[in-house]
């Protein structure tokens, strides 16, 4: 619709430079959404302009008490016009939106899905993201890798309360509802790291339920995926080894899994390749040895309300754990 006026490319350039991610799409679906936004925005601005013009005209023309506007109470023509036009505008906008929604939905939303339904499964937890690649068996958390230019069908689920999966530059939001399987397409046309967030209020740390999507060329993606399915590397050095024994003997292993060890729990992020990820605690802090130490010292100080308690670790235990976890490349 915008192309007809030759406006499209100029508007796109303007919006992309606005530094608002949602207006700088990197996938066909996100592009479609932005186009809808621009169309609706322009129509609403036109309505605002007409209404403002009418109000200003009335204020100026009838500012004197001596001038009385023409009275047309009961005019059928006026009533038909101001009922029909808004109704047509609302109908038009609904049809455009409905067409768009049908074009970007990945699969009929359903209670149970068949095997092979999804390229990627993302489960929302309070307050982190479990990420599974069913075909390869890879499991990670808070960081999704995808190959550029390929459309992945993502199944979204929730482990506790309702969350919502949203990567503004890559597509629409999709609710993650306990007991339901919803689907959404995930695709990126250019390499980059895209921020994702939970967009449904889900408790104290809703704001810090973030993740990133790393879109990379197919060979890099394949290399990343084949590394993720490997078991965790064996601890290198006495400190890391002590850290591993501590990890497996203490409550850590009740919630976290580390591939290739006896830790297989699924209540908290899988740590098999923790050190390969760029952020901790679903985006709160970068994944550096210092931040990991601060996190283990007292998770509640960094992310109040999160499910990981303060274990009051002493300095020795902290060093050993950090040495072990930093080795989980
Ligand atoms: Cu999860 Cu908001």
PDB file of N, CA and C in Angstrom, residues 85-163:
ATOM      1  N   UNK A  85     -18.225   5.600   8.154  1.00  0.00           N
ATOM      2  CA  UNK A  85     -16.789   5.772   7.922  1.00  0.00           C
ATOM      3  C   UNK A  85     -15.919   5.122   8.998  1.00  0.00           C
ATOM      4  N   UNK A  86     -16.188   5.408  10.289  1.00  0.00           N
ATOM      5  CA  UNK A  86     -15.373   4.730  11.309  1.00  0.00           C
ATOM      6  C   UNK A  86     -15.512   3.212  11.222  1.00  0.00           C
ATOM      7  N   UNK A  87     -16.739   2.708  10.943  1.00  0.00           N
ATOM      8  CA  UNK A  87     -16.932   1.263  10.871  1.00  0.00           C
ATOM      9  C   UNK A  87     -16.079   0.683   9.740  1.00  0.00           C
ATOM     10  N   UNK A  88     -16.049   1.374   8.597  1.00  0.00           N
ATOM     11  CA  UNK A  88     -15.253   0.882   7.470  1.00  0.00           C
ATOM     12  C   UNK A  88     -13.759   0.901   7.810  1.00  0.00           C
ATOM     13  N   UNK A  89     -13.327   1.935   8.514  1.00  0.00           N
ATOM     14  CA  UNK A  89     -11.904   2.024   8.874  1.00  0.00           C
ATOM     15  C   UNK A  89     -11.535   0.868   9.819  1.00  0.00           C
ATOM     16  N   UNK A  90     -12.388   0.634  10.835  1.00  0.00           N
ATOM     17  CA  UNK A  90     -12.121  -0.447  11.788  1.00  0.00           C
ATOM     18  C   UNK A  90     -12.134  -1.802  11.072  1.00  0.00           C
ATOM     19  N   UNK A  91     -13.113  -1.988  10.186  1.00  0.00           N
ATOM     20  CA  UNK A  91     -13.202  -3.247   9.442  1.00  0.00           C
ATOM     21  C   UNK A  91     -11.942  -3.445   8.590  1.00  0.00           C
ATOM     22  N   UNK A  92     -11.532  -2.382   7.909  1.00  0.00           N
ATOM     23  CA  UNK A  92     -10.338  -2.453   7.061  1.00  0.00           C
ATOM     24  C   UNK A  92      -9.110  -2.850   7.871  1.00  0.00           C
ATOM     25  N   UNK A  93      -8.919  -2.191   9.013  1.00  0.00           N
ATOM     26  CA  UNK A  93      -7.751  -2.494   9.846  1.00  0.00           C
ATOM     27  C   UNK A  93      -7.811  -3.934  10.364  1.00  0.00           C
ATOM     28  N   UNK A  94      -9.029  -4.410  10.723  1.00  0.00           N
ATOM     29  CA  UNK A  94      -9.144  -5.789  11.216  1.00  0.00           C
ATOM     30  C   UNK A  94      -8.781  -6.781  10.128  1.00  0.00           C
ATOM     31  N   UNK A  95      -9.239  -6.516   8.893  1.00  0.00           N
ATOM     32  CA  UNK A  95      -8.948  -7.464   7.814  1.00  0.00           C
ATOM     33  C   UNK A  95      -7.446  -7.509   7.528  1.00  0.00           C
ATOM     34  N   UNK A  96      -6.810  -6.342   7.498  1.00  0.00           N
ATOM     35  CA  UNK A  96      -5.373  -6.304   7.249  1.00  0.00           C
ATOM     36  C   UNK A  96      -4.636  -7.075   8.350  1.00  0.00           C
ATOM     37  N   UNK A  97      -5.058  -6.862   9.623  1.00  0.00           N
ATOM     38  CA  UNK A  97      -4.404  -7.551  10.741  1.00  0.00           C
ATOM     39  C   UNK A  97      -4.635  -9.053  10.669  1.00  0.00           C
ATOM     40  N   UNK A  98      -5.875  -9.455  10.369  1.00  0.00           N
ATOM     41  CA  UNK A  98      -6.202 -10.883  10.336  1.00  0.00           C
ATOM     42  C   UNK A  98      -5.379 -11.584   9.263  1.00  0.00           C
ATOM     43  N   UNK A  99      -5.255 -10.947   8.099  1.00  0.00           N
ATOM     44  CA  UNK A  99      -4.478 -11.534   6.998  1.00  0.00           C
ATOM     45  C   UNK A  99      -3.030 -11.716   7.440  1.00  0.00           C
ATOM     46  N   UNK A 100      -2.508 -10.721   8.127  1.00  0.00           N
ATOM     47  CA  UNK A 100      -1.123 -10.775   8.576  1.00  0.00           C
ATOM     48  C   UNK A 100      -0.923 -11.902   9.605  1.00  0.00           C
ATOM     49  N   UNK A 101      -1.863 -12.000  10.565  1.00  0.00           N
ATOM     50  CA  UNK A 101      -1.727 -13.018  11.603  1.00  0.00           C
ATOM     51  C   UNK A 101      -1.708 -14.413  10.967  1.00  0.00           C
ATOM     52  N   UNK A 102      -2.623 -14.634   9.989  1.00  0.00           N
ATOM     53  CA  UNK A 102      -2.675 -15.945   9.342  1.00  0.00           C
ATOM     54  C   UNK A 102      -1.376 -16.231   8.588  1.00  0.00           C
ATOM     55  N   UNK A 103      -0.754 -15.202   8.050  1.00  0.00           N
ATOM     56  CA  UNK A 103       0.446 -15.435   7.250  1.00  0.00           C
ATOM     57  C   UNK A 103       1.670 -15.711   8.112  1.00  0.00           C
ATOM     58  N   UNK A 104       1.663 -15.306   9.380  1.00  0.00           N
ATOM     59  CA  UNK A 104       2.876 -15.512  10.182  1.00  0.00           C
ATOM     60  C   UNK A 104       2.748 -16.596  11.241  1.00  0.00           C
ATOM     61  N   UNK A 105       1.575 -17.205  11.360  1.00  0.00           N
ATOM     62  CA  UNK A 105       1.426 -18.289  12.334  1.00  0.00           C
ATOM     63  C   UNK A 105       2.128 -19.544  11.813  1.00  0.00           C
ATOM     64  N   UNK A 106       2.859 -20.199  12.694  1.00  0.00           N
ATOM     65  CA  UNK A 106       3.691 -21.308  12.253  1.00  0.00           C
ATOM     66  C   UNK A 106       2.901 -22.589  12.035  1.00  0.00           C
ATOM     67  N   UNK A 107       1.992 -22.891  12.902  1.00  0.00           N
ATOM     68  CA  UNK A 107       1.259 -24.152  12.858  1.00  0.00           C
ATOM     69  C   UNK A 107      -0.038 -23.914  13.607  1.00  0.00           C
ATOM     70  N   UNK A 108      -1.042 -24.727  13.381  1.00  0.00           N
ATOM     71  CA  UNK A 108      -2.207 -24.594  14.252  1.00  0.00           C
ATOM     72  C   UNK A 108      -1.750 -24.805  15.690  1.00  0.00           C
ATOM     73  N   UNK A 109      -2.169 -23.934  16.583  1.00  0.00           N
ATOM     74  CA  UNK A 109      -1.792 -24.079  17.983  1.00  0.00           C
ATOM     75  C   UNK A 109      -2.576 -25.277  18.530  1.00  0.00           C
ATOM     76  N   UNK A 110      -1.934 -26.105  19.330  1.00  0.00           N
ATOM     77  CA  UNK A 110      -2.632 -27.315  19.770  1.00  0.00           C
ATOM     78  C   UNK A 110      -2.184 -27.765  21.160  1.00  0.00           C
ATOM     79  N   UNK A 111      -2.895 -28.750  21.667  1.00  0.00           N
ATOM     80  CA  UNK A 111      -2.614 -29.238  23.019  1.00  0.00           C
ATOM     81  C   UNK A 111      -1.327 -30.068  23.037  1.00  0.00           C
ATOM     82  N   UNK A 112      -1.208 -30.962  22.083  1.00  0.00           N
ATOM     83  CA  UNK A 112      -0.050 -31.840  22.043  1.00  0.00           C
ATOM     84  C   UNK A 112       0.524 -31.774  20.640  1.00  0.00           C
ATOM     85  N   UNK A 113       1.825 -31.886  20.526  1.00  0.00           N
ATOM     86  CA  UNK A 113       2.387 -31.840  19.189  1.00  0.00           C
ATOM     87  C   UNK A 113       2.997 -33.180  18.841  1.00  0.00           C
ATOM     88  N   UNK A 114       3.130 -33.403  17.545  1.00  0.00           N
ATOM     89  CA  UNK A 114       3.726 -34.658  17.093  1.00  0.00           C
ATOM     90  C   UNK A 114       5.243 -34.524  17.066  1.00  0.00           C
ATOM     91  N   UNK A 115       5.937 -35.657  17.119  1.00  0.00           N
ATOM     92  CA  UNK A 115       7.395 -35.582  17.003  1.00  0.00           C
ATOM     93  C   UNK A 115       7.737 -34.952  15.650  1.00  0.00           C
ATOM     94  N   UNK A 116       8.779 -34.164  15.610  1.00  0.00           N
ATOM     95  CA  UNK A 116       9.166 -33.537  14.354  1.00  0.00           C
ATOM     96  C   UNK A 116       8.425 -32.251  14.083  1.00  0.00           C
ATOM     97  N   UNK A 117       7.531 -31.862  14.994  1.00  0.00           N
ATOM     98  CA  UNK A 117       6.786 -30.619  14.866  1.00  0.00           C
ATOM     99  C   UNK A 117       7.689 -29.396  14.917  1.00  0.00           C
ATOM    100  N   UNK A 118       8.740 -29.505  15.697  1.00  0.00           N
ATOM    101  CA  UNK A 118       9.507 -28.295  15.984  1.00  0.00           C
ATOM    102  C   UNK A 118      11.002 -28.475  15.727  1.00  0.00           C
ATOM    103  N   UNK A 119      11.647 -27.423  15.210  1.00  0.00           N
ATOM    104  CA  UNK A 119      13.095 -27.416  15.053  1.00  0.00           C
ATOM    105  C   UNK A 119      13.743 -27.011  16.370  1.00  0.00           C
ATOM    106  N   UNK A 120      12.947 -26.311  17.163  1.00  0.00           N
ATOM    107  CA  UNK A 120      13.491 -25.727  18.382  1.00  0.00           C
ATOM    108  C   UNK A 120      12.363 -25.689  19.408  1.00  0.00           C
ATOM    109  N   UNK A 121      12.681 -26.075  20.650  1.00  0.00           N
ATOM    110  CA  UNK A 121      11.686 -25.992  21.720  1.00  0.00           C
ATOM    111  C   UNK A 121      12.214 -25.016  22.765  1.00  0.00           C
ATOM    112  N   UNK A 122      11.401 -24.026  23.107  1.00  0.00           N
ATOM    113  CA  UNK A 122      11.816 -23.072  24.133  1.00  0.00           C
ATOM    114  C   UNK A 122      10.800 -23.129  25.272  1.00  0.00           C
ATOM    115  N   UNK A 123      11.298 -23.387  26.476  1.00  0.00           N
ATOM    116  CA  UNK A 123      10.418 -23.494  27.629  1.00  0.00           C
ATOM    117  C   UNK A 123      10.684 -22.318  28.570  1.00  0.00           C
ATOM    118  N   UNK A 124       9.645 -21.585  28.908  1.00  0.00           N
ATOM    119  CA  UNK A 124       9.792 -20.452  29.817  1.00  0.00           C
ATOM    120  C   UNK A 124       9.731 -20.929  31.263  1.00  0.00           C
ATOM    121  N   UNK A 125      10.694 -20.506  32.054  1.00  0.00           N
ATOM    122  CA  UNK A 125      10.720 -20.791  33.490  1.00  0.00           C
ATOM    123  C   UNK A 125      10.822 -19.450  34.216  1.00  0.00           C
ATOM    124  N   UNK A 126      10.445 -19.412  35.484  1.00  0.00           N
ATOM    125  CA  UNK A 126      10.714 -18.221  36.298  1.00  0.00           C
ATOM    126  C   UNK A 126      12.183 -18.269  36.701  1.00  0.00           C
ATOM    127  N   UNK A 127      13.118 -17.483  36.218  1.00  0.00           N
ATOM    128  CA  UNK A 127      13.033 -16.520  35.152  1.00  0.00           C
ATOM    129  C   UNK A 127      14.196 -16.762  34.253  1.00  0.00           C
ATOM    130  N   UNK A 128      14.045 -17.797  33.421  1.00  0.00           N
ATOM    131  CA  UNK A 128      15.088 -18.143  32.454  1.00  0.00           C
ATOM    132  C   UNK A 128      14.445 -18.962  31.341  1.00  0.00           C
ATOM    133  N   UNK A 129      15.232 -19.217  30.299  1.00  0.00           N
ATOM    134  CA  UNK A 129      14.715 -19.893  29.117  1.00  0.00           C
ATOM    135  C   UNK A 129      15.451 -21.205  28.893  1.00  0.00           C
ATOM    136  N   UNK A 130      14.698 -22.292  28.816  1.00  0.00           N
ATOM    137  CA  UNK A 130      15.285 -23.586  28.478  1.00  0.00           C
ATOM    138  C   UNK A 130      15.177 -23.724  26.956  1.00  0.00           C
ATOM    139  N   UNK A 131      16.267 -24.109  26.321  1.00  0.00           N
ATOM    140  CA  UNK A 131      16.292 -24.175  24.859  1.00  0.00           C
ATOM    141  C   UNK A 131      16.716 -25.575  24.427  1.00  0.00           C
ATOM    142  N   UNK A 132      15.862 -26.232  23.636  1.00  0.00           N
ATOM    143  CA  UNK A 132      16.168 -27.595  23.191  1.00  0.00           C
ATOM    144  C   UNK A 132      16.083 -27.702  21.674  1.00  0.00           C
ATOM    145  N   UNK A 133      17.030 -28.431  21.099  1.00  0.00           N
ATOM    146  CA  UNK A 133      17.032 -28.713  19.664  1.00  0.00           C
ATOM    147  C   UNK A 133      16.702 -30.199  19.517  1.00  0.00           C
ATOM    148  N   UNK A 134      15.414 -30.561  19.285  1.00  0.00           N
ATOM    149  CA  UNK A 134      15.009 -31.970  19.349  1.00  0.00           C
ATOM    150  C   UNK A 134      15.786 -32.889  18.403  1.00  0.00           C
ATOM    151  N   UNK A 135      16.096 -32.421  17.191  1.00  0.00           N
ATOM    152  CA  UNK A 135      16.745 -33.313  16.225  1.00  0.00           C
ATOM    153  C   UNK A 135      18.134 -33.749  16.693  1.00  0.00           C
ATOM    154  N   UNK A 136      18.879 -32.834  17.323  1.00  0.00           N
ATOM    155  CA  UNK A 136      20.248 -33.177  17.716  1.00  0.00           C
ATOM    156  C   UNK A 136      20.341 -33.537  19.193  1.00  0.00           C
ATOM    157  N   UNK A 137      19.332 -33.142  19.967  1.00  0.00           N
ATOM    158  CA  UNK A 137      19.371 -33.402  21.407  1.00  0.00           C
ATOM    159  C   UNK A 137      20.124 -32.330  22.184  1.00  0.00           C
ATOM    160  N   UNK A 138      20.565 -31.263  21.517  1.00  0.00           N
ATOM    161  CA  UNK A 138      21.295 -30.201  22.215  1.00  0.00           C
ATOM    162  C   UNK A 138      20.367 -29.465  23.180  1.00  0.00           C
ATOM    163  N   UNK A 139      20.908 -29.112  24.345  1.00  0.00           N
ATOM    164  CA  UNK A 139      20.147 -28.369  25.347  1.00  0.00           C
ATOM    165  C   UNK A 139      20.994 -27.198  25.813  1.00  0.00           C
ATOM    166  N   UNK A 140      20.397 -26.025  25.873  1.00  0.00           N
ATOM    167  CA  UNK A 140      21.127 -24.883  26.407  1.00  0.00           C
ATOM    168  C   UNK A 140      20.135 -23.957  27.111  1.00  0.00           C
ATOM    169  N   UNK A 141      20.583 -22.786  27.491  1.00  0.00           N
ATOM    170  CA  UNK A 141      19.686 -21.881  28.201  1.00  0.00           C
ATOM    171  C   UNK A 141      20.018 -20.435  27.877  1.00  0.00           C
ATOM    172  N   UNK A 142      18.983 -19.644  27.741  1.00  0.00           N
ATOM    173  CA  UNK A 142      19.098 -18.189  27.605  1.00  0.00           C
ATOM    174  C   UNK A 142      19.885 -17.728  26.381  1.00  0.00           C
ATOM    175  N   UNK A 143      20.252 -18.638  25.508  1.00  0.00           N
ATOM    176  CA  UNK A 143      20.992 -18.255  24.309  1.00  0.00           C
ATOM    177  C   UNK A 143      20.602 -19.218  23.185  1.00  0.00           C
ATOM    178  N   UNK A 144      20.017 -18.650  22.135  1.00  0.00           N
ATOM    179  CA  UNK A 144      19.560 -19.470  21.016  1.00  0.00           C
ATOM    180  C   UNK A 144      20.444 -19.176  19.818  1.00  0.00           C
ATOM    181  N   UNK A 145      20.919 -20.210  19.158  1.00  0.00           N
ATOM    182  CA  UNK A 145      21.656 -19.998  17.910  1.00  0.00           C
ATOM    183  C   UNK A 145      20.791 -20.471  16.753  1.00  0.00           C
ATOM    184  N   UNK A 146      20.785 -19.692  15.679  1.00  0.00           N
ATOM    185  CA  UNK A 146      20.031 -20.106  14.485  1.00  0.00           C
ATOM    186  C   UNK A 146      20.874 -19.820  13.245  1.00  0.00           C
ATOM    187  N   UNK A 147      20.640 -20.616  12.181  1.00  0.00           N
ATOM    188  CA  UNK A 147      21.357 -20.348  10.929  1.00  0.00           C
ATOM    189  C   UNK A 147      20.655 -19.223  10.162  1.00  0.00           C
ATOM    190  N   UNK A 148      21.430 -18.373   9.495  1.00  0.00           N
ATOM    191  CA  UNK A 148      20.834 -17.252   8.757  1.00  0.00           C
ATOM    192  C   UNK A 148      19.985 -17.775   7.596  1.00  0.00           C
ATOM    193  N   UNK A 149      18.858 -17.141   7.392  1.00  0.00           N
ATOM    194  CA  UNK A 149      18.066 -17.398   6.193  1.00  0.00           C
ATOM    195  C   UNK A 149      17.188 -18.628   6.249  1.00  0.00           C
ATOM    196  N   UNK A 150      17.276 -19.397   7.315  1.00  0.00           N
ATOM    197  CA  UNK A 150      16.433 -20.602   7.411  1.00  0.00           C
ATOM    198  C   UNK A 150      15.324 -20.336   8.416  1.00  0.00           C
ATOM    199  N   UNK A 151      14.122 -20.835   8.071  1.00  0.00           N
ATOM    200  CA  UNK A 151      12.963 -20.611   8.912  1.00  0.00           C
ATOM    201  C   UNK A 151      12.855 -21.762   9.911  1.00  0.00           C
ATOM    202  N   UNK A 152      12.981 -21.475  11.192  1.00  0.00           N
ATOM    203  CA  UNK A 152      12.861 -22.540  12.188  1.00  0.00           C
ATOM    204  C   UNK A 152      11.487 -22.475  12.844  1.00  0.00           C
ATOM    205  N   UNK A 153      10.896 -23.642  13.010  1.00  0.00           N
ATOM    206  CA  UNK A 153       9.603 -23.680  13.690  1.00  0.00           C
ATOM    207  C   UNK A 153       9.872 -23.877  15.184  1.00  0.00           C
ATOM    208  N   UNK A 154       9.449 -22.915  15.975  1.00  0.00           N
ATOM    209  CA  UNK A 154       9.739 -22.947  17.403  1.00  0.00           C
ATOM    210  C   UNK A 154       8.475 -23.310  18.168  1.00  0.00           C
ATOM    211  N   UNK A 155       8.595 -24.311  19.015  1.00  0.00           N
ATOM    212  CA  UNK A 155       7.477 -24.650  19.898  1.00  0.00           C
ATOM    213  C   UNK A 155       7.744 -23.990  21.229  1.00  0.00           C
ATOM    214  N   UNK A 156       6.793 -23.214  21.720  1.00  0.00           N
ATOM    215  CA  UNK A 156       7.013 -22.560  23.009  1.00  0.00           C
ATOM    216  C   UNK A 156       6.079 -23.146  24.066  1.00  0.00           C
ATOM    217  N   UNK A 157       6.661 -23.372  25.231  1.00  0.00           N
ATOM    218  CA  UNK A 157       5.920 -23.979  26.343  1.00  0.00           C
ATOM    219  C   UNK A 157       6.261 -23.210  27.616  1.00  0.00           C
ATOM    220  N   UNK A 158       5.587 -23.538  28.706  1.00  0.00           N
ATOM    221  CA  UNK A 158       5.931 -22.909  29.977  1.00  0.00           C
ATOM    222  C   UNK A 158       5.974 -23.972  31.051  1.00  0.00           C
ATOM    223  N   UNK A 159       6.905 -23.804  31.999  1.00  0.00           N
ATOM    224  CA  UNK A 159       7.070 -24.787  33.059  1.00  0.00           C
ATOM    225  C   UNK A 159       6.282 -24.409  34.307  1.00  0.00           C
ATOM    226  N   UNK A 160       5.936 -23.123  34.446  1.00  0.00           N
ATOM    227  CA  UNK A 160       5.290 -22.708  35.693  1.00  0.00           C
ATOM    228  C   UNK A 160       4.108 -21.770  35.440  1.00  0.00           C
ATOM    229  N   UNK A 161       4.399 -20.542  35.033  1.00  0.00           N
ATOM    230  CA  UNK A 161       3.316 -19.579  34.799  1.00  0.00           C
ATOM    231  C   UNK A 161       3.355 -19.167  33.330  1.00  0.00           C
ATOM    232  N   UNK A 162       2.469 -18.278  32.922  1.00  0.00           N
ATOM    233  CA  UNK A 162       2.449 -17.838  31.531  1.00  0.00           C
ATOM    234  C   UNK A 162       3.606 -16.863  31.275  1.00  0.00           C
ATOM    235  N   UNK A 163       4.381 -17.142  30.250  1.00  0.00           N
ATOM    236  CA  UNK A 163       5.434 -16.237  29.785  1.00  0.00           C
ATOM    237  C   UNK A 163       5.111 -15.893  28.332  1.00  0.00           C
TER     238      UNK A 163
END
